[in-house]
Amino acid sequence: MPTIDLTLRKGCPDRALEACMKEISCAAEEILENTRTGMIRISVFEAEEDMILQGGEGQTGICPTVIFTVGPGRSVQARKAFGRRITDILVKNLACEPKEVRVYILSSEGNYFAIGGRPKVFQEKKEMK
């Protein structure tokens, strides 16, 4: 069963969060193979303002972080498309910037990370000579 953990700054309006949850569930059924709206489990966690950090510095935005855990049976393309759609839904309903949204897709078939709906690949920095 696919699960979504959404963590963001405390104080977002309930209606906006409810809209996000409904739209994310509908998007899952539309995009992910073998998935129906009732199968998605979404948990919302609110973080205290002083606990939203990036690079050790406090952040002022909503800073939504999504951890989407999915089992086998969904294609890589569908998982990535769903991650992009989640970003769009959060930006629209929470009035945040795309660059604030972090999406982690965890699967036994491979993991995926995106910032603002775009894949982020961490590579070792080569030493400058």
mmCIF file with all atom_site columns, C-alpha atoms in Angstrom:
data_model
loop_
_atom_site.group_PDB
_atom_site.id
_atom_site.type_symbol
_atom_site.label_atom_id
_atom_site.label_alt_id
_atom_site.label_comp_id
_atom_site.label_asym_id
_atom_site.label_entity_id
_atom_site.label_seq_id
_atom_site.pdbx_PDB_ins_code
_atom_site.Cartn_x
_atom_site.Cartn_y
_atom_site.Cartn_z
_atom_site.occupancy
_atom_site.B_iso_or_equiv
_atom_site.pdbx_formal_charge
_atom_site.auth_seq_id
_atom_site.auth_comp_id
_atom_site.auth_asym_id
_atom_site.auth_atom_id
_atom_site.pdbx_PDB_model_num
ATOM 1   C CA . MET A 1 1   ? 0.000  0.000  0.000   1.00 0.00 ? 1   MET A CA 1
ATOM 2   C CA . PRO A 1 2   ? 1.530  3.364  -1.003  1.00 0.00 ? 2   PRO A CA 1
ATOM 3   C CA . THR A 1 3   ? 2.142  5.773  1.864   1.00 0.00 ? 3   THR A CA 1
ATOM 4   C CA . ILE A 1 4   ? 2.941  9.467  1.853   1.00 0.00 ? 4   ILE A CA 1
ATOM 5   C CA . ASP A 1 5   ? 4.433  11.377 4.770   1.00 0.00 ? 5   ASP A CA 1
ATOM 6   C CA . LEU A 1 6   ? 4.139  15.141 4.326   1.00 0.00 ? 6   LEU A CA 1
ATOM 7   C CA . THR A 1 7   ? 6.134  17.316 6.717   1.00 0.00 ? 7   THR A CA 1
ATOM 8   C CA . LEU A 1 8   ? 5.874  21.105 6.620   1.00 0.00 ? 8   LEU A CA 1
ATOM 9   C CA . ARG A 1 9   ? 5.982  24.226 8.748   1.00 0.00 ? 9   ARG A CA 1
ATOM 10  C CA . LYS A 1 10  ? 3.376  24.396 11.459  1.00 0.00 ? 10  LYS A CA 1
ATOM 11  C CA . GLY A 1 11  ? 0.432  26.694 10.797  1.00 0.00 ? 11  GLY A CA 1
ATOM 12  C CA . CYS A 1 12  ? -0.690 25.856 7.260   1.00 0.00 ? 12  CYS A CA 1
ATOM 13  C CA . PRO A 1 13  ? -4.452 26.303 6.822   1.00 0.00 ? 13  PRO A CA 1
ATOM 14  C CA . ASP A 1 14  ? -6.447 23.098 7.314   1.00 0.00 ? 14  ASP A CA 1
ATOM 15  C CA . ARG A 1 15  ? -8.377 23.631 4.056   1.00 0.00 ? 15  ARG A CA 1
ATOM 16  C CA . ALA A 1 16  ? -5.136 23.849 2.082   1.00 0.00 ? 16  ALA A CA 1
ATOM 17  C CA . LEU A 1 17  ? -3.844 20.645 3.664   1.00 0.00 ? 17  LEU A CA 1
ATOM 18  C CA . GLU A 1 18  ? -7.140 18.857 3.034   1.00 0.00 ? 18  GLU A CA 1
ATOM 19  C CA . ALA A 1 19  ? -7.062 19.963 -0.619  1.00 0.00 ? 19  ALA A CA 1
ATOM 20  C CA . CYS A 1 20  ? -3.493 18.649 -0.934  1.00 0.00 ? 20  CYS A CA 1
ATOM 21  C CA . MET A 1 21  ? -4.444 15.284 0.545   1.00 0.00 ? 21  MET A CA 1
ATOM 22  C CA . LYS A 1 22  ? -7.475 14.894 -1.729  1.00 0.00 ? 22  LYS A CA 1
ATOM 23  C CA . GLU A 1 23  ? -5.620 15.938 -4.882  1.00 0.00 ? 23  GLU A CA 1
ATOM 24  C CA . ILE A 1 24  ? -2.617 13.729 -4.087  1.00 0.00 ? 24  ILE A CA 1
ATOM 25  C CA . SER A 1 25  ? -4.892 10.705 -3.639  1.00 0.00 ? 25  SER A CA 1
ATOM 26  C CA . CYS A 1 26  ? -6.653 11.417 -6.948  1.00 0.00 ? 26  CYS A CA 1
ATOM 27  C CA . ALA A 1 27  ? -3.312 11.924 -8.717  1.00 0.00 ? 27  ALA A CA 1
ATOM 28  C CA . ALA A 1 28  ? -2.081 8.572  -7.386  1.00 0.00 ? 28  ALA A CA 1
ATOM 29  C CA . GLU A 1 29  ? -5.037 6.769  -8.924  1.00 0.00 ? 29  GLU A CA 1
ATOM 30  C CA . GLU A 1 30  ? -4.594 8.661  -12.206 1.00 0.00 ? 30  GLU A CA 1
ATOM 31  C CA . ILE A 1 31  ? -0.802 8.213  -12.529 1.00 0.00 ? 31  ILE A CA 1
ATOM 32  C CA . LEU A 1 32  ? 0.307  5.110  -10.630 1.00 0.00 ? 32  LEU A CA 1
ATOM 33  C CA . GLU A 1 33  ? -0.443 1.686  -12.036 1.00 0.00 ? 33  GLU A CA 1
ATOM 34  C CA . ASN A 1 34  ? -2.312 -0.716 -9.723  1.00 0.00 ? 34  ASN A CA 1
ATOM 35  C CA . THR A 1 35  ? -3.381 2.094  -7.372  1.00 0.00 ? 35  THR A CA 1
ATOM 36  C CA . ARG A 1 36  ? -6.802 3.291  -6.281  1.00 0.00 ? 36  ARG A CA 1
ATOM 37  C CA . THR A 1 37  ? -7.627 6.408  -4.252  1.00 0.00 ? 37  THR A CA 1
ATOM 38  C CA . GLY A 1 38  ? -8.566 4.400  -1.159  1.00 0.00 ? 38  GLY A CA 1
ATOM 39  C CA . MET A 1 39  ? -5.205 2.625  -1.141  1.00 0.00 ? 39  MET A CA 1
ATOM 40  C CA . ILE A 1 40  ? -3.143 5.767  -0.463  1.00 0.00 ? 40  ILE A CA 1
ATOM 41  C CA . ARG A 1 41  ? -2.317 6.579  3.155   1.00 0.00 ? 41  ARG A CA 1
ATOM 42  C CA . ILE A 1 42  ? -1.244 10.188 3.765   1.00 0.00 ? 42  ILE A CA 1
ATOM 43  C CA . SER A 1 43  ? 0.167  11.416 7.073   1.00 0.00 ? 43  SER A CA 1
ATOM 44  C CA . VAL A 1 44  ? 0.781  15.110 7.741   1.00 0.00 ? 44  VAL A CA 1
ATOM 45  C CA . PHE A 1 45  ? 3.411  16.213 10.231  1.00 0.00 ? 45  PHE A CA 1
ATOM 46  C CA . GLU A 1 46  ? 3.869  19.817 11.267  1.00 0.00 ? 46  GLU A CA 1
ATOM 47  C CA . ALA A 1 47  ? 7.342  20.993 12.252  1.00 0.00 ? 47  ALA A CA 1
ATOM 48  C CA . GLU A 1 48  ? 8.038  23.836 14.639  1.00 0.00 ? 48  GLU A CA 1
ATOM 49  C CA . GLU A 1 49  ? 9.385  26.954 12.935  1.00 0.00 ? 49  GLU A CA 1
ATOM 50  C CA . ASP A 1 50  ? 12.838 26.669 14.501  1.00 0.00 ? 50  ASP A CA 1
ATOM 51  C CA . MET A 1 51  ? 13.174 23.078 13.236  1.00 0.00 ? 51  MET A CA 1
ATOM 52  C CA . ILE A 1 52  ? 13.068 23.959 9.513   1.00 0.00 ? 52  ILE A CA 1
ATOM 53  C CA . LEU A 1 53  ? 16.725 24.063 8.508   1.00 0.00 ? 53  LEU A CA 1
ATOM 54  C CA . GLN A 1 54  ? 18.792 23.961 5.362   1.00 0.00 ? 54  GLN A CA 1
ATOM 55  C CA . GLY A 1 55  ? 22.549 23.851 5.569   1.00 0.00 ? 55  GLY A CA 1
ATOM 56  C CA . GLY A 1 56  ? 22.301 24.475 9.309   1.00 0.00 ? 56  GLY A CA 1
ATOM 57  C CA . GLU A 1 57  ? 20.432 27.757 8.800   1.00 0.00 ? 57  GLU A CA 1
ATOM 58  C CA . GLY A 1 58  ? 16.793 28.450 9.611   1.00 0.00 ? 58  GLY A CA 1
ATOM 59  C CA . GLN A 1 59  ? 14.368 28.708 6.686   1.00 0.00 ? 59  GLN A CA 1
ATOM 60  C CA . THR A 1 60  ? 11.354 30.986 6.481   1.00 0.00 ? 60  THR A CA 1
ATOM 61  C CA . GLY A 1 61  ? 9.199  29.186 3.893   1.00 0.00 ? 61  GLY A CA 1
ATOM 62  C CA . ILE A 1 62  ? 6.735  26.341 4.306   1.00 0.00 ? 62  ILE A CA 1
ATOM 63  C CA . CYS A 1 63  ? 9.391  23.864 3.119   1.00 0.00 ? 63  CYS A CA 1
ATOM 64  C CA . PRO A 1 64  ? 7.227  20.808 2.414   1.00 0.00 ? 64  PRO A CA 1
ATOM 65  C CA . THR A 1 65  ? 9.053  17.502 2.436   1.00 0.00 ? 65  THR A CA 1
ATOM 66  C CA . VAL A 1 66  ? 7.304  14.439 1.021   1.00 0.00 ? 66  VAL A CA 1
ATOM 67  C CA . ILE A 1 67  ? 8.404  10.867 1.584   1.00 0.00 ? 67  ILE A CA 1
ATOM 68  C CA . PHE A 1 68  ? 6.502  8.566  -0.741  1.00 0.00 ? 68  PHE A CA 1
ATOM 69  C CA . THR A 1 69  ? 6.953  4.846  -0.118  1.00 0.00 ? 69  THR A CA 1
ATOM 70  C CA . VAL A 1 70  ? 5.665  2.518  -2.807  1.00 0.00 ? 70  VAL A CA 1
ATOM 71  C CA . GLY A 1 71  ? 5.903  -1.201 -3.418  1.00 0.00 ? 71  GLY A CA 1
ATOM 72  C CA . PRO A 1 72  ? 6.587  -2.992 -6.693  1.00 0.00 ? 72  PRO A CA 1
ATOM 73  C CA . GLY A 1 73  ? 4.248  -2.808 -9.657  1.00 0.00 ? 73  GLY A CA 1
ATOM 74  C CA . ARG A 1 74  ? 4.599  0.881  -10.503 1.00 0.00 ? 74  ARG A CA 1
ATOM 75  C CA . SER A 1 75  ? 6.905  1.965  -13.299 1.00 0.00 ? 75  SER A CA 1
ATOM 76  C CA . VAL A 1 76  ? 9.816  4.339  -12.770 1.00 0.00 ? 76  VAL A CA 1
ATOM 77  C CA . GLN A 1 77  ? 8.167  6.792  -15.174 1.00 0.00 ? 77  GLN A CA 1
ATOM 78  C CA . ALA A 1 78  ? 4.918  6.717  -13.190 1.00 0.00 ? 78  ALA A CA 1
ATOM 79  C CA . ARG A 1 79  ? 6.712  7.217  -9.864  1.00 0.00 ? 79  ARG A CA 1
ATOM 80  C CA . LYS A 1 80  ? 8.616  10.218 -11.239 1.00 0.00 ? 80  LYS A CA 1
ATOM 81  C CA . ALA A 1 81  ? 5.477  11.704 -12.821 1.00 0.00 ? 81  ALA A CA 1
ATOM 82  C CA . PHE A 1 82  ? 3.688  11.299 -9.493  1.00 0.00 ? 82  PHE A CA 1
ATOM 83  C CA . GLY A 1 83  ? 6.541  13.090 -7.706  1.00 0.00 ? 83  GLY A CA 1
ATOM 84  C CA . ARG A 1 84  ? 6.245  16.001 -10.146 1.00 0.00 ? 84  ARG A CA 1
ATOM 85  C CA . ARG A 1 85  ? 2.470  16.118 -9.673  1.00 0.00 ? 85  ARG A CA 1
ATOM 86  C CA . ILE A 1 86  ? 2.847  16.164 -5.879  1.00 0.00 ? 86  ILE A CA 1
ATOM 87  C CA . THR A 1 87  ? 5.133  19.190 -6.250  1.00 0.00 ? 87  THR A CA 1
ATOM 88  C CA . ASP A 1 88  ? 2.559  20.960 -8.441  1.00 0.00 ? 88  ASP A CA 1
ATOM 89  C CA . ILE A 1 89  ? -0.231 20.211 -5.957  1.00 0.00 ? 89  ILE A CA 1
ATOM 90  C CA . LEU A 1 90  ? 1.730  21.536 -2.985  1.00 0.00 ? 90  LEU A CA 1
ATOM 91  C CA . VAL A 1 91  ? 2.816  24.692 -4.831  1.00 0.00 ? 91  VAL A CA 1
ATOM 92  C CA . LYS A 1 92  ? -0.770 25.432 -5.879  1.00 0.00 ? 92  LYS A CA 1
ATOM 93  C CA . ASN A 1 93  ? -2.474 24.774 -2.532  1.00 0.00 ? 93  ASN A CA 1
ATOM 94  C CA . LEU A 1 94  ? 0.181  25.935 -0.080  1.00 0.00 ? 94  LEU A CA 1
ATOM 95  C CA . ALA A 1 95  ? 1.416  28.927 -2.094  1.00 0.00 ? 95  ALA A CA 1
ATOM 96  C CA . CYS A 1 96  ? 5.018  27.839 -1.694  1.00 0.00 ? 96  CYS A CA 1
ATOM 97  C CA . GLU A 1 97  ? 7.847  28.028 -4.187  1.00 0.00 ? 97  GLU A CA 1
ATOM 98  C CA . PRO A 1 98  ? 8.700  24.882 -6.188  1.00 0.00 ? 98  PRO A CA 1
ATOM 99  C CA . LYS A 1 99  ? 12.300 25.081 -4.939  1.00 0.00 ? 99  LYS A CA 1
ATOM 100 C CA . GLU A 1 100 ? 10.997 24.633 -1.366  1.00 0.00 ? 100 GLU A CA 1
ATOM 101 C CA . VAL A 1 101 ? 9.411  21.235 -2.126  1.00 0.00 ? 101 VAL A CA 1
ATOM 102 C CA . ARG A 1 102 ? 11.479 18.091 -1.541  1.00 0.00 ? 102 ARG A CA 1
ATOM 103 C CA . VAL A 1 103 ? 10.124 14.740 -2.736  1.00 0.00 ? 103 VAL A CA 1
ATOM 104 C CA . TYR A 1 104 ? 11.707 11.408 -1.847  1.00 0.00 ? 104 TYR A CA 1
ATOM 105 C CA . ILE A 1 105 ? 10.312 8.324  -3.547  1.00 0.00 ? 105 ILE A CA 1
ATOM 106 C CA . LEU A 1 106 ? 11.378 5.138  -1.820  1.00 0.00 ? 106 LEU A CA 1
ATOM 107 C CA . SER A 1 107 ? 10.897 1.818  -3.557  1.00 0.00 ? 107 SER A CA 1
ATOM 108 C CA . SER A 1 108 ? 12.434 -1.632 -3.501  1.00 0.00 ? 108 SER A CA 1
ATOM 109 C CA . GLU A 1 109 ? 13.059 -1.034 -7.206  1.00 0.00 ? 109 GLU A CA 1
ATOM 110 C CA . GLY A 1 110 ? 15.105 2.144  -6.683  1.00 0.00 ? 110 GLY A CA 1
ATOM 111 C CA . ASN A 1 111 ? 14.891 5.497  -4.933  1.00 0.00 ? 111 ASN A CA 1
ATOM 112 C CA . TYR A 1 112 ? 14.345 8.955  -6.390  1.00 0.00 ? 112 TYR A CA 1
ATOM 113 C CA . PHE A 1 113 ? 14.857 12.453 -5.007  1.00 0.00 ? 113 PHE A CA 1
ATOM 114 C CA . ALA A 1 114 ? 13.609 15.735 -6.466  1.00 0.00 ? 114 ALA A CA 1
ATOM 115 C CA . ILE A 1 115 ? 13.688 19.401 -5.557  1.00 0.00 ? 115 ILE A CA 1
ATOM 116 C CA . GLY A 1 116 ? 10.976 21.503 -7.152  1.00 0.00 ? 116 GLY A CA 1
ATOM 117 C CA . GLY A 1 117 ? 9.808  18.541 -9.230  1.00 0.00 ? 117 GLY A CA 1
ATOM 118 C CA . ARG A 1 118 ? 13.223 18.119 -10.867 1.00 0.00 ? 118 ARG A CA 1
ATOM 119 C CA . PRO A 1 119 ? 15.492 15.139 -10.193 1.00 0.00 ? 119 PRO A CA 1
ATOM 120 C CA . LYS A 1 120 ? 18.443 15.831 -7.955  1.00 0.00 ? 120 LYS A CA 1
ATOM 121 C CA . VAL A 1 121 ? 21.524 13.682 -8.391  1.00 0.00 ? 121 VAL A CA 1
ATOM 122 C CA . PHE A 1 122 ? 24.260 13.910 -5.823  1.00 0.00 ? 122 PHE A CA 1
ATOM 123 C CA . GLN A 1 123 ? 27.696 13.491 -7.273  1.00 0.00 ? 123 GLN A CA 1
ATOM 124 C CA . GLU A 1 124 ? 31.067 13.638 -5.653  1.00 0.00 ? 124 GLU A CA 1
ATOM 125 C CA . LYS A 1 125 ? 32.697 16.986 -6.178  1.00 0.00 ? 125 LYS A CA 1
ATOM 126 C CA . LYS A 1 126 ? 36.037 16.641 -7.875  1.00 0.00 ? 126 LYS A CA 1
ATOM 127 C CA . GLU A 1 127 ? 38.938 18.228 -6.114  1.00 0.00 ? 127 GLU A CA 1
ATOM 128 C CA . MET A 1 128 ? 40.039 21.436 -7.760  1.00 0.00 ? 128 MET A CA 1
ATOM 129 C CA . LYS A 1 129 ? 43.774 21.570 -8.516  1.00 0.00 ? 129 LYS A CA 1
#
